[in-house]
Coordinates of C-alpha atoms in Angstrom, one line a residue:
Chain A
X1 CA 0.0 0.0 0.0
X2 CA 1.0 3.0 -1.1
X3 CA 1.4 6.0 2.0
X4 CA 0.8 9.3 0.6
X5 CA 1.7 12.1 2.9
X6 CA -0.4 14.5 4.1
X7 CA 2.5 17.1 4.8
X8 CA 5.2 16.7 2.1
X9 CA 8.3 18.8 4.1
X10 CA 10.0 20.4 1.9
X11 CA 13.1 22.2 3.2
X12 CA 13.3 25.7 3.2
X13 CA 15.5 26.8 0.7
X14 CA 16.8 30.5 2.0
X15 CA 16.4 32.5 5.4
X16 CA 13.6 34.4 5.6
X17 CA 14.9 37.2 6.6
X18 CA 12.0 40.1 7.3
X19 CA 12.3 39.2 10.8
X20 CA 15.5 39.9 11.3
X21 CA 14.9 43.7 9.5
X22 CA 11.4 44.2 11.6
X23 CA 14.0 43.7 14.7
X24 CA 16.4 45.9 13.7
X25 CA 14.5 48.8 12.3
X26 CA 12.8 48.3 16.3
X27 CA 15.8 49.3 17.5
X28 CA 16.5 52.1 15.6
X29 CA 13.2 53.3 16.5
X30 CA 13.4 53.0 20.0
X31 CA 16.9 54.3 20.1
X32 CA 15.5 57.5 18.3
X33 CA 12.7 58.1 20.1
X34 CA 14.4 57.5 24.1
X35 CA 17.8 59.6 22.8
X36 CA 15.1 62.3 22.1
X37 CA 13.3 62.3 25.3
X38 CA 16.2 62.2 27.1
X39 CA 18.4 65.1 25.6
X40 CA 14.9 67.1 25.2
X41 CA 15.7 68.7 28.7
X42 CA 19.1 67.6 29.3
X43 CA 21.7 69.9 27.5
X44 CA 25.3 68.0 26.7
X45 CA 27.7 69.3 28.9
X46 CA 29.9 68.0 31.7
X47 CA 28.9 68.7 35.5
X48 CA 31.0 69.0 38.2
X49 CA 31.7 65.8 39.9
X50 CA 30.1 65.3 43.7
X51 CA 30.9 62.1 45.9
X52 CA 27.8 62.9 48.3
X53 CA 24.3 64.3 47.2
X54 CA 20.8 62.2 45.7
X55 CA 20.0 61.0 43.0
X56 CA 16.0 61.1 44.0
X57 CA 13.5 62.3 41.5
X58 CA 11.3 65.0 41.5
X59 CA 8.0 65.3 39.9
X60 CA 7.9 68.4 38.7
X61 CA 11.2 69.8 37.3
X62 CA 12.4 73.2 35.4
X63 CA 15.6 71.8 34.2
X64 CA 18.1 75.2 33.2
X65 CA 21.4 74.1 31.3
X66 CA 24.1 76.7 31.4
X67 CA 26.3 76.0 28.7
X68 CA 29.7 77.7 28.2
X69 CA 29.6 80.4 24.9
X70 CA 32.9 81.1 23.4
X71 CA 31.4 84.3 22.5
X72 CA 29.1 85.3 25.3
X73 CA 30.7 83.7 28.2
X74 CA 27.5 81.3 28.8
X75 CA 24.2 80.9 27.7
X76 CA 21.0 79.8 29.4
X77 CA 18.9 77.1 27.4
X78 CA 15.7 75.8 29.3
X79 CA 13.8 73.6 26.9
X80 CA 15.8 73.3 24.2
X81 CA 15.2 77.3 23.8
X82 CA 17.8 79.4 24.6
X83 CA 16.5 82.5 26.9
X84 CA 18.0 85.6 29.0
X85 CA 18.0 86.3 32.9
X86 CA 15.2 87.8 32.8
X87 CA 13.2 85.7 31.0
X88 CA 14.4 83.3 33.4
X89 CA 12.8 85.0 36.4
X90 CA 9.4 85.2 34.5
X91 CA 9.7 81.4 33.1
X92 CA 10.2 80.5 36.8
X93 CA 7.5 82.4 38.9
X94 CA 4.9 81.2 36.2
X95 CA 6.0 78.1 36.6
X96 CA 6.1 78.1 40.0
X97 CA 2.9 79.7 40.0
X98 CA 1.2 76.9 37.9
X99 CA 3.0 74.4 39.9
X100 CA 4.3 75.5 43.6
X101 CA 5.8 72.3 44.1
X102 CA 8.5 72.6 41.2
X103 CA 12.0 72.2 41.4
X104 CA 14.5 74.2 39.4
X105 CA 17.7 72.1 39.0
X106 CA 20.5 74.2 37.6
X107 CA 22.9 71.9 35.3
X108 CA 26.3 74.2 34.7
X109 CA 29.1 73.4 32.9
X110 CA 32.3 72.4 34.8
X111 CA 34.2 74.5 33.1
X112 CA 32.4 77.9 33.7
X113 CA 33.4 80.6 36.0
X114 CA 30.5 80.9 38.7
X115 CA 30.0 84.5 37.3
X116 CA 28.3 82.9 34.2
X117 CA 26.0 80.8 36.9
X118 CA 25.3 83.4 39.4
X119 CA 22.9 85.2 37.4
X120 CA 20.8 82.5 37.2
X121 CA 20.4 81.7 40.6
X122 CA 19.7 85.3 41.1
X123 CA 16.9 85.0 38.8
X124 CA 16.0 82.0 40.8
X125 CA 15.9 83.9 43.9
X126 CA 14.7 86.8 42.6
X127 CA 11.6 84.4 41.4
X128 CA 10.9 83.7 45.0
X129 CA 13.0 80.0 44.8
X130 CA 13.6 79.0 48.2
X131 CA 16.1 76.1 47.3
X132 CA 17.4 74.6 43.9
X133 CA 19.2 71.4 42.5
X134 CA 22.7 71.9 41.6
X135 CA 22.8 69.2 39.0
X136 CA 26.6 67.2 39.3
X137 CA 27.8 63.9 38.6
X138 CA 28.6 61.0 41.1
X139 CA 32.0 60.4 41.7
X140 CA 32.8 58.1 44.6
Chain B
X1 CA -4.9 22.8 -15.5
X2 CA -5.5 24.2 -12.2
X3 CA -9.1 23.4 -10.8
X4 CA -10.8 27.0 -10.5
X5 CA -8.7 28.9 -7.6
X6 CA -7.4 25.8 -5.7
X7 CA -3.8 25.8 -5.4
X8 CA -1.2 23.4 -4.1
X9 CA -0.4 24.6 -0.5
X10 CA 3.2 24.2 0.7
X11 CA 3.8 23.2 4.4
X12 CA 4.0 26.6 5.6
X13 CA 0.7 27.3 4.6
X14 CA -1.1 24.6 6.1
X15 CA 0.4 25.1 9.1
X16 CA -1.0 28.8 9.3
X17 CA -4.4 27.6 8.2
X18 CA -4.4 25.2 10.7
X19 CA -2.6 26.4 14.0
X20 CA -2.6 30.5 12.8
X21 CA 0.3 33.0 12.2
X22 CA 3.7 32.5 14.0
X23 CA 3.6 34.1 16.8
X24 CA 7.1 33.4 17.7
X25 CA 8.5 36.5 15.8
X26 CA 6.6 38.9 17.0
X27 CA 7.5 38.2 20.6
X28 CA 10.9 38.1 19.5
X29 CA 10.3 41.9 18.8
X30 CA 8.7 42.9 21.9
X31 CA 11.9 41.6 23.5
X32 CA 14.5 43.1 22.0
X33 CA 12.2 46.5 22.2
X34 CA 11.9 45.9 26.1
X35 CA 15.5 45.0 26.5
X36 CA 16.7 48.1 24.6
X37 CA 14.4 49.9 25.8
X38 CA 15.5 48.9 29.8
X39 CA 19.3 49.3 28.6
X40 CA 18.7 52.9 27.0
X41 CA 16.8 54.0 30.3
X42 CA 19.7 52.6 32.4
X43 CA 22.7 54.4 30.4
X44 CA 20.7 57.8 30.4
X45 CA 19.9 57.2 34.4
X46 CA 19.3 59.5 37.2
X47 CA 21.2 62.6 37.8
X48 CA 22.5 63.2 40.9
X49 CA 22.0 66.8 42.6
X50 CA 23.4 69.0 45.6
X51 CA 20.2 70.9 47.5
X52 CA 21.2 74.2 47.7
X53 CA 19.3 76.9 49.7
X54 CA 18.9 80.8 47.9
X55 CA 18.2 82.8 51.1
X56 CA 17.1 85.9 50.2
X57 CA 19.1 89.2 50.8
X58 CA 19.5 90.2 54.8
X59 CA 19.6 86.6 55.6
X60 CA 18.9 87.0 59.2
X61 CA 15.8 85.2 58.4
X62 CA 17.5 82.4 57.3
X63 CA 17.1 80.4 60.3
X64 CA 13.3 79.7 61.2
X65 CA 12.6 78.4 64.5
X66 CA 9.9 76.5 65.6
X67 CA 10.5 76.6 69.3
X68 CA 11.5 80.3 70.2
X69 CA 13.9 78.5 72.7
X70 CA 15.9 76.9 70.6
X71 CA 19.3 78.2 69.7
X72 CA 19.6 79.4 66.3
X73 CA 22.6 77.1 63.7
X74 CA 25.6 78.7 64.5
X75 CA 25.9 81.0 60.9
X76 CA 29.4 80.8 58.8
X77 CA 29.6 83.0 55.4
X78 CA 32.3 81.2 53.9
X79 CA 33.8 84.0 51.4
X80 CA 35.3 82.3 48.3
X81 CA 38.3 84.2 45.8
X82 CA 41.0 83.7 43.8
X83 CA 44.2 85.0 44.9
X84 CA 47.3 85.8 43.0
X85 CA 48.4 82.3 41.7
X86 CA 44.8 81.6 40.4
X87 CA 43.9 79.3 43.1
X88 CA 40.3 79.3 45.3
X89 CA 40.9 80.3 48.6
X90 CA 38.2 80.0 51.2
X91 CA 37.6 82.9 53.9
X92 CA 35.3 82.4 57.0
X93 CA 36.1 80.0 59.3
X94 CA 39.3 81.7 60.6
X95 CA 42.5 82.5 58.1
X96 CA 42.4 82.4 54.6
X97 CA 42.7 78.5 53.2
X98 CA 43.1 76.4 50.4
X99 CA 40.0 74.6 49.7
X100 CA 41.4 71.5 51.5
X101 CA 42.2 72.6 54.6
X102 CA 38.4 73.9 54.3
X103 CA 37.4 70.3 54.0
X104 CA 39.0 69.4 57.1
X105 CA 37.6 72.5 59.0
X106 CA 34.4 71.9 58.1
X107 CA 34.5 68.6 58.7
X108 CA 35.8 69.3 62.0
X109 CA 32.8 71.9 62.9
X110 CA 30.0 69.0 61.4
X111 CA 31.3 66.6 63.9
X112 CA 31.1 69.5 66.5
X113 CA 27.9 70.8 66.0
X114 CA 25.6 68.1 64.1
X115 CA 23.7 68.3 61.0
X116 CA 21.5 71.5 62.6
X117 CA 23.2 73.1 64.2
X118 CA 25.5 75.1 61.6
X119 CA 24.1 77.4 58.5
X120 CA 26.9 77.6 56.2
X121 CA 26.6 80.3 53.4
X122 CA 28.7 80.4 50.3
X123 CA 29.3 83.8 49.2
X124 CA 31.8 82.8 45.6
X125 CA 33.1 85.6 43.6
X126 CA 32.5 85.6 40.2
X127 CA 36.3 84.5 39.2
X128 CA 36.0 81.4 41.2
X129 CA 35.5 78.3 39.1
X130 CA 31.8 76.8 39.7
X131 CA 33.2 73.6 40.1
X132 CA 34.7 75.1 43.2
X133 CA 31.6 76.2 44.7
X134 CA 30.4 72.4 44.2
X135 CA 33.2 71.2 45.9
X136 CA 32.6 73.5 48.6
X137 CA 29.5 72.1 49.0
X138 CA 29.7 68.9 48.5
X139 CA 32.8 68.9 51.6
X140 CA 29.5 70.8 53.9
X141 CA 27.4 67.8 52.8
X142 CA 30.0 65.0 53.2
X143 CA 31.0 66.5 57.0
X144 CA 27.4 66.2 57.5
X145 CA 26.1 69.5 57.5
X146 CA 22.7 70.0 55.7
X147 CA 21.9 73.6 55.7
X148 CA 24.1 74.9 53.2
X149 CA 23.1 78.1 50.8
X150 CA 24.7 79.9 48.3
X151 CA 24.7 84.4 48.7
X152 CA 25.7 87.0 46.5
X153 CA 29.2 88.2 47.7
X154 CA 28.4 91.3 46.3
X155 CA 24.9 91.6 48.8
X156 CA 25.6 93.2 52.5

């Protein structure tokens, strides 16, 4: 008696590869989407290193990036947007106004003189801050 | 001749007409997008921060008691320059010092005192490097002293 089979297996000839593209185009997605959250508020600089401090978040943060300027001497960036002292001081009370429980965290280059920084925290305190986040980087 | 629109299925095919589509690559996906996803959280991270006070000009109401009877912190403006050879020197807590020396005082006068009972103030001039003024305050923090603010030198 003859057996036919049901299933005649025939072996695959090549790789399918479409997974193996679906996968990597995910990646290069994902990569994209969480660099760009991530640097959206967080400027590229270097912060000064601290061995003690916390590393607890905060819900509501105004993040303000000082950034060393070979021309200006520093400038202020807060949202990508780059803005003056002043507009520093109203950015802040409204937003402290919207949200009382905010936390301004200042993020200053290593390399800048504190007279580039201190306006900013004048603005901060001007503003009505009572206390800020100096932003640094753990270095036991 | 084929018979109207019948067609000879291949293995593949009868095994998605019978058990459905492969499932197996699409939870390969979600995967690798969770595991990048976990490993591109985890290289960005947390920052870490100093907590700086701004106490607003005429600082004798910096220290708000609760209990009229207690003693106010013991208040040090610790005056930071630059003198002649560039370097930050500290003024405040006795002579001028180099910014090491200034560790060890201060870590002297946290042990002394506690965690309350000293306000230190930093009061940098604007030639001082900022990375000193962290430094500064991140020596308060490490001898244990939590009431640390930053003032304007230039502000009486």
């Amino acid at each position: 008696m003859r057996r036919r089979l049901l299933y005649t297996a025939r072996p695959f000839g090549d790789v399918n590869v479409t997974p193996l593209i679906d996968v990597v185009m995910c990646m290069i997605i994902f990569f994209l989407i969480v660099g760009k959250m991530a640097a959206d508020q967080r400027a590229q600089l270097r912060l000064p290193e601290t061995s003690t401090g916390s590393s607890r978040p905060a819900q509501d943060v105004l993040v303000v990036n000082i950034l060393a300027d070979t021309d200006r001497g520093a400038r202020v960036i807060v949202d990508n947007e780059q803005i003056g002292a002043e507009q520093l001081g109203l950015l802040v009370r409204a937003r402290l106004a919207e949200k009382p429980a905010t936390v301004v965290q200042v993020r200053a280059s290593r390399e800048l003189a504190y007279g580039a920084v201190r306006p900013v925290l004048e603005a901060c305190r001007a503003a009505g801050v009572p206390s800020l986040r100096l932003a640094a980087e753990h270095a036991p | 001749m084929t018979r109207g629109t019948l067609r000879r299925r291949g293995a593949l095919d009868r095994w998605e007409l019978r058990f459905g589509p492969n499932m197996t690559p699409m939870v390969d996906v979600v995967m690798v997008i969770l595991i990048f996803y976990m490993a591109a959280t985890a290289l960005i991270g947390p920052e870490w921060f100093l907590r700086t006070a701004l106490p607003s000009v005429g600082a004798g109401a910096v220290a708000t008691l609760d209990d009229p009877f207690a003693l106010p912190p013991a208040r040090f403006d610790v005056r930071l320059s630059r003198d002649a050879a560039g370097r930050t020197i500290a003024d405040g807590l006795g002579a001028a010092m180099s910014l090491d020396h200034l560790e060890a005082q201060l870590g002297l006068l946290g042990r002394d005192a506690g965690p309350s009972g000293v306000l230190i103030l930093i009061a940098p001039d604007d030639a001082v490097p900022y990375r000193d003024v962290v430094r500064v305050h991140d020596s308060c923090t490490r001898a244990g002293i939590t009431r640390v603010g930053i003032v304007d030198a230039a502000a009486p």
